[in-house]
Amino acid sequence: MEKLYTKDTQAIFWNNNTSAIQRMLDYDYTIKRKKPSVAAIVAPTSGSKFEKFFYGPDEIMIPTFKTTAAAKAAQPQADVLLNFASFRTAYDVTMEALDLGGFSSIMITAEGIPERLARKMNEYARNKNVTVIGPATVGAIAPGAFKIANIGGTIENIVQSKLHRTGSCGLVTRSGGLFNELSNIIAINADGIAEGVAIGGDRFVGSVFIDNLLRMEKNPEVKYMILLGEVGGTEEYKVIEAIKAGKITKPIIAWCIGTIAKHFSSGVQFGHAGASANADAETAAAKNIAMAEAGMFVPESFNALPNKIKEVYEKLKAEGVIGEIAEPDMNVCPSVRKSKEFICTISDDRGDEATYAGFPISSLATPDTGKGIGDVVSLLWFKKQYPKWATDFIETVIKTVADHGPAVSGAHNAKVTARAGKSVVESLVTGLLTIGPRFGGAIDGAAEYFKYADDNKLTPAEFLNHMKKEGVPIPGIGHRIKSLKNPDLRVEGLKKYAAAHFPSTSLLDYALTVEQLTTSKKENLILNVDGTIGILMVDMWRALGYSEEEINEFISSGTLNAFFIVGRSIGFIGHVLDEKRLQMPMYRHPMTDILYDVQEAEKI
Ligand code: ACO
Ligand code: LMR
């Protein structure tokens, strides 16, 4: 790997850390990235499917998932995992991601992962060729391309520290705080950073100085490197060996902090778990001497570091190694932003012509477009372009359920309401409100229960027993007037269409075995029109490649009954208009048709 991140890098952010994610997106907007750097969020306990964030003045939605596996499956191009889990969970999250595969780097922010686990995790990642940054880090940055969470601080600080565009320094530190400090020093004394990594303060971190410096050696944008080490550990000696072996040829400015330790009589433990010398060679002073001897540019003290940077930078510039860097155009994030109240993902009326899921109305409306109501439904309800056999099926359903005469519950109510002098819309909704589990609204229930039975491989008898225990009639079974002897020809029509056009009708096939059993008990317990529609819609969605989870969601949100609502609205309106045309008077139900059984109320 030549570069850790590019302008196309996208991450999966583990934990819904909204302020850190917002900082990444503010950075993306500022540097004019084409795609947001966070493609998905893993939020195991969240019930929502997305989180809203600002992207400049606008808002965007980032999908949230309960597991890393689901996030990765949905956003396979996102090859960076930003593991913001706590120290209790971070190990498991990393190991799971390593087993899943498809990640080139994993950054772990948690401090205090047990050292035994950290070593195991780091070795596992190394064997899988995955760069681990951390644990105990603020992360890394490729200025002008990709920035992890809070590194570099606020957007104002980032721009001041020239972290908004590529410079020529490769920076590696242990500490995140000093990383930010050095970014500023480099901006003042040189031209900024090409790639920077804070490797983390724990004793056992994934990628160490040498891993990052070897990558930066290959990165053509990096012209020189700065290594800011710490007292403790021997990682700096690996860099010395690489220089001696000719594996690193770019100039390195280096300093190990913690030289103060020699003024104390006993060993000093600094803030980081790894910042304590266990041997003379691990002291900051010894490492500074060794690095200078290996040819690195080592200043007299930390205070002299800025001048050393300036000196090396000016020299490389004079030699023509470093050229001028053009300042790019940047976006400016508005300081006041208001979150939007509504979200719309199906249609857009902001252009010259409104669109249905991206299609201008004129591209669908007239017959010459070859599009019908089925296409409009597939765009506006499902945000997909369904194939012709599926849009034709949708239209077949709508036409099939448009009306079933004046005697059915809903039409009757619509007619009575119209005769009470109510308007079309009032009469229509009266009819629509009649749609429910017994009349027209059994489609979702049929899909749900038959799918459950089929998914769980229940025999028809087991299914019937199950429903008996549930205490509900099987949705989609039974009809007041239709039976084996008086078959419902609408059902026959739908079955015929499916047999001719569906790639598979496995749920219908199962439902027909159930129907055999129910009709053997009573001949009107047929698979009715609601049941046939619900079951065939599941077969359609399966053939269209929807996941079972997506189908279950369609069912639970009431999508299937909506087909009956749309279709039957046509019939209800017809009945209402019929009443109005005929100027029918108010309806009163004949008293002879009512069994009156009223007793005088008892006194309590
Ligand atoms: N599952 C199991 N048993 C049933 C079912 C069913 N879906 N429907 C009726 N039965 C049984 C009843 O338990 C009863 O049994 P019993 O005689 O041993 O007591 C017998 O059949 C008659 O019951 P009723 O409720 O009088 O049946 P009816 O034929 O009048 O009902 C109805 C028709 C309301 C459609 C009923 O079958 C039902 O509730 N089905 C489920 C809901 C449904 O699918 N509705 C959509 C119908 S199509 C449409 O509206 C467009
Ligand atoms: C309908 O489509 O309305 C019918 O199946 C219900 C009925 O009672 O006929």
JSON list of N, CA and C in Angstrom, two decimals, residues 526-554:
[
{"chain": "A", "resi": 526, "resn": "ILE", "atom": "N", "xyz": [-61.56, -21.44, 1.07]},
{"chain": "A", "resi": 526, "resn": "ILE", "atom": "CA", "xyz": [-60.63, -21.40, -0.08]},
{"chain": "A", "resi": 526, "resn": "ILE", "atom": "C", "xyz": [-59.55, -20.35, 0.17]},
{"chain": "A", "resi": 527, "resn": "LEU", "atom": "N", "xyz": [-58.49, -20.43, -0.62]},
{"chain": "A", "resi": 527, "resn": "LEU", "atom": "CA", "xyz": [-57.51, -19.35, -0.63]},
{"chain": "A", "resi": 527, "resn": "LEU", "atom": "C", "xyz": [-58.20, -18.19, -1.34]},
{"chain": "A", "resi": 528, "resn": "ASN", "atom": "N", "xyz": [-58.48, -17.11, -0.60]},
{"chain": "A", "resi": 528, "resn": "ASN", "atom": "CA", "xyz": [-59.27, -16.04, -1.20]},
{"chain": "A", "resi": 528, "resn": "ASN", "atom": "C", "xyz": [-58.40, -15.02, -1.93]},
{"chain": "A", "resi": 529, "resn": "VAL", "atom": "N", "xyz": [-59.05, -13.97, -2.43]},
{"chain": "A", "resi": 529, "resn": "VAL", "atom": "CA", "xyz": [-58.31, -13.04, -3.29]},
{"chain": "A", "resi": 529, "resn": "VAL", "atom": "C", "xyz": [-57.23, -12.29, -2.48]},
{"chain": "A", "resi": 530, "resn": "ASP", "atom": "N", "xyz": [-57.55, -11.94, -1.23]},
{"chain": "A", "resi": 530, "resn": "ASP", "atom": "CA", "xyz": [-56.54, -11.28, -0.39]},
{"chain": "A", "resi": 530, "resn": "ASP", "atom": "C", "xyz": [-55.33, -12.20, -0.20]},
{"chain": "A", "resi": 531, "resn": "GLY", "atom": "N", "xyz": [-55.62, -13.44, 0.14]},
{"chain": "A", "resi": 531, "resn": "GLY", "atom": "CA", "xyz": [-54.53, -14.39, 0.40]},
{"chain": "A", "resi": 531, "resn": "GLY", "atom": "C", "xyz": [-53.67, -14.58, -0.84]},
{"chain": "A", "resi": 532, "resn": "THR", "atom": "N", "xyz": [-54.31, -14.74, -1.98]},
{"chain": "A", "resi": 532, "resn": "THR", "atom": "CA", "xyz": [-53.56, -15.00, -3.21]},
{"chain": "A", "resi": 532, "resn": "THR", "atom": "C", "xyz": [-52.64, -13.81, -3.53]},
{"chain": "A", "resi": 533, "resn": "ILE", "atom": "N", "xyz": [-53.17, -12.60, -3.34]},
{"chain": "A", "resi": 533, "resn": "ILE", "atom": "CA", "xyz": [-52.35, -11.41, -3.63]},
{"chain": "A", "resi": 533, "resn": "ILE", "atom": "C", "xyz": [-51.16, -11.34, -2.67]},
{"chain": "A", "resi": 534, "resn": "GLY", "atom": "N", "xyz": [-51.42, -11.49, -1.38]},
{"chain": "A", "resi": 534, "resn": "GLY", "atom": "CA", "xyz": [-50.33, -11.38, -0.40]},
{"chain": "A", "resi": 534, "resn": "GLY", "atom": "C", "xyz": [-49.24, -12.39, -0.65]},
{"chain": "A", "resi": 535, "resn": "ILE", "atom": "N", "xyz": [-49.66, -13.61, -0.93]},
{"chain": "A", "resi": 535, "resn": "ILE", "atom": "CA", "xyz": [-48.69, -14.70, -1.12]},
{"chain": "A", "resi": 535, "resn": "ILE", "atom": "C", "xyz": [-47.91, -14.52, -2.41]},
{"chain": "A", "resi": 536, "resn": "LEU", "atom": "N", "xyz": [-48.61, -14.12, -3.47]},
{"chain": "A", "resi": 536, "resn": "LEU", "atom": "CA", "xyz": [-47.89, -13.94, -4.74]},
{"chain": "A", "resi": 536, "resn": "LEU", "atom": "C", "xyz": [-46.97, -12.72, -4.70]},
{"chain": "A", "resi": 537, "resn": "MET", "atom": "N", "xyz": [-47.32, -11.70, -3.91]},
{"chain": "A", "resi": 537, "resn": "MET", "atom": "CA", "xyz": [-46.41, -10.55, -3.79]},
{"chain": "A", "resi": 537, "resn": "MET", "atom": "C", "xyz": [-45.09, -11.00, -3.14]},
{"chain": "A", "resi": 538, "resn": "VAL", "atom": "N", "xyz": [-45.19, -11.88, -2.15]},
{"chain": "A", "resi": 538, "resn": "VAL", "atom": "CA", "xyz": [-43.96, -12.39, -1.53]},
{"chain": "A", "resi": 538, "resn": "VAL", "atom": "C", "xyz": [-43.14, -13.16, -2.57]},
{"chain": "A", "resi": 539, "resn": "ASP", "atom": "N", "xyz": [-43.82, -14.00, -3.36]},
{"chain": "A", "resi": 539, "resn": "ASP", "atom": "CA", "xyz": [-43.10, -14.72, -4.42]},
{"chain": "A", "resi": 539, "resn": "ASP", "atom": "C", "xyz": [-42.46, -13.74, -5.41]},
{"chain": "A", "resi": 540, "resn": "MET", "atom": "N", "xyz": [-43.18, -12.65, -5.71]},
{"chain": "A", "resi": 540, "resn": "MET", "atom": "CA", "xyz": [-42.64, -11.65, -6.65]},
{"chain": "A", "resi": 540, "resn": "MET", "atom": "C", "xyz": [-41.39, -11.01, -6.07]},
{"chain": "A", "resi": 541, "resn": "TRP", "atom": "N", "xyz": [-41.47, -10.58, -4.80]},
{"chain": "A", "resi": 541, "resn": "TRP", "atom": "CA", "xyz": [-40.32, -9.90, -4.20]},
{"chain": "A", "resi": 541, "resn": "TRP", "atom": "C", "xyz": [-39.13, -10.82, -4.07]},
{"chain": "A", "resi": 542, "resn": "ARG", "atom": "N", "xyz": [-39.41, -12.09, -3.73]},
{"chain": "A", "resi": 542, "resn": "ARG", "atom": "CA", "xyz": [-38.28, -13.03, -3.66]},
{"chain": "A", "resi": 542, "resn": "ARG", "atom": "C", "xyz": [-37.61, -13.14, -5.02]},
{"chain": "A", "resi": 543, "resn": "ALA", "atom": "N", "xyz": [-38.44, -13.24, -6.08]},
{"chain": "A", "resi": 543, "resn": "ALA", "atom": "CA", "xyz": [-37.86, -13.36, -7.43]},
{"chain": "A", "resi": 543, "resn": "ALA", "atom": "C", "xyz": [-37.12, -12.09, -7.83]},
{"chain": "A", "resi": 544, "resn": "LEU", "atom": "N", "xyz": [-37.53, -10.97, -7.27]},
{"chain": "A", "resi": 544, "resn": "LEU", "atom": "CA", "xyz": [-36.86, -9.70, -7.61]},
{"chain": "A", "resi": 544, "resn": "LEU", "atom": "C", "xyz": [-35.59, -9.51, -6.78]},
{"chain": "A", "resi": 545, "resn": "GLY", "atom": "N", "xyz": [-35.30, -10.42, -5.89]},
{"chain": "A", "resi": 545, "resn": "GLY", "atom": "CA", "xyz": [-34.02, -10.38, -5.16]},
{"chain": "A", "resi": 545, "resn": "GLY", "atom": "C", "xyz": [-34.06, -9.67, -3.83]},
{"chain": "A", "resi": 546, "resn": "TYR", "atom": "N", "xyz": [-35.25, -9.36, -3.32]},
{"chain": "A", "resi": 546, "resn": "TYR", "atom": "CA", "xyz": [-35.31, -8.73, -1.99]},
{"chain": "A", "resi": 546, "resn": "TYR", "atom": "C", "xyz": [-34.90, -9.73, -0.92]},
{"chain": "A", "resi": 547, "resn": "SER", "atom": "N", "xyz": [-34.30, -9.22, 0.15]},
{"chain": "A", "resi": 547, "resn": "SER", "atom": "CA", "xyz": [-33.95, -10.10, 1.27]},
{"chain": "A", "resi": 547, "resn": "SER", "atom": "C", "xyz": [-35.21, -10.39, 2.08]},
{"chain": "A", "resi": 548, "resn": "GLU", "atom": "N", "xyz": [-35.17, -11.45, 2.87]},
{"chain": "A", "resi": 548, "resn": "GLU", "atom": "CA", "xyz": [-36.32, -11.80, 3.70]},
{"chain": "A", "resi": 548, "resn": "GLU", "atom": "C", "xyz": [-36.62, -10.65, 4.68]},
{"chain": "A", "resi": 549, "resn": "GLU", "atom": "N", "xyz": [-35.55, -10.01, 5.15]},
{"chain": "A", "resi": 549, "resn": "GLU", "atom": "CA", "xyz": [-35.72, -8.89, 6.08]},
{"chain": "A", "resi": 549, "resn": "GLU", "atom": "C", "xyz": [-36.49, -7.74, 5.41]},
{"chain": "A", "resi": 550, "resn": "GLU", "atom": "N", "xyz": [-36.13, -7.47, 4.15]},
{"chain": "A", "resi": 550, "resn": "GLU", "atom": "CA", "xyz": [-36.82, -6.39, 3.43]},
{"chain": "A", "resi": 550, "resn": "GLU", "atom": "C", "xyz": [-38.30, -6.75, 3.21]},
{"chain": "A", "resi": 551, "resn": "ILE", "atom": "N", "xyz": [-38.54, -8.02, 2.86]},
{"chain": "A", "resi": 551, "resn": "ILE", "atom": "CA", "xyz": [-39.92, -8.45, 2.62]},
{"chain": "A", "resi": 551, "resn": "ILE", "atom": "C", "xyz": [-40.73, -8.35, 3.92]},
{"chain": "A", "resi": 552, "resn": "ASN", "atom": "N", "xyz": [-40.12, -8.79, 5.02]},
{"chain": "A", "resi": 552, "resn": "ASN", "atom": "CA", "xyz": [-40.83, -8.72, 6.31]},
{"chain": "A", "resi": 552, "resn": "ASN", "atom": "C", "xyz": [-41.18, -7.27, 6.64]},
{"chain": "A", "resi": 553, "resn": "GLU", "atom": "N", "xyz": [-40.28, -6.38, 6.25]},
{"chain": "A", "resi": 553, "resn": "GLU", "atom": "CA", "xyz": [-40.54, -4.97, 6.53]},
{"chain": "A", "resi": 553, "resn": "GLU", "atom": "C", "xyz": [-41.69, -4.44, 5.67]},
{"chain": "A", "resi": 554, "resn": "PHE", "atom": "N", "xyz": [-41.74, -4.86, 4.41]},
{"chain": "A", "resi": 554, "resn": "PHE", "atom": "CA", "xyz": [-42.88, -4.47, 3.56]},
{"chain": "A", "resi": 554, "resn": "PHE", "atom": "C", "xyz": [-44.18, -4.92, 4.22]}
]
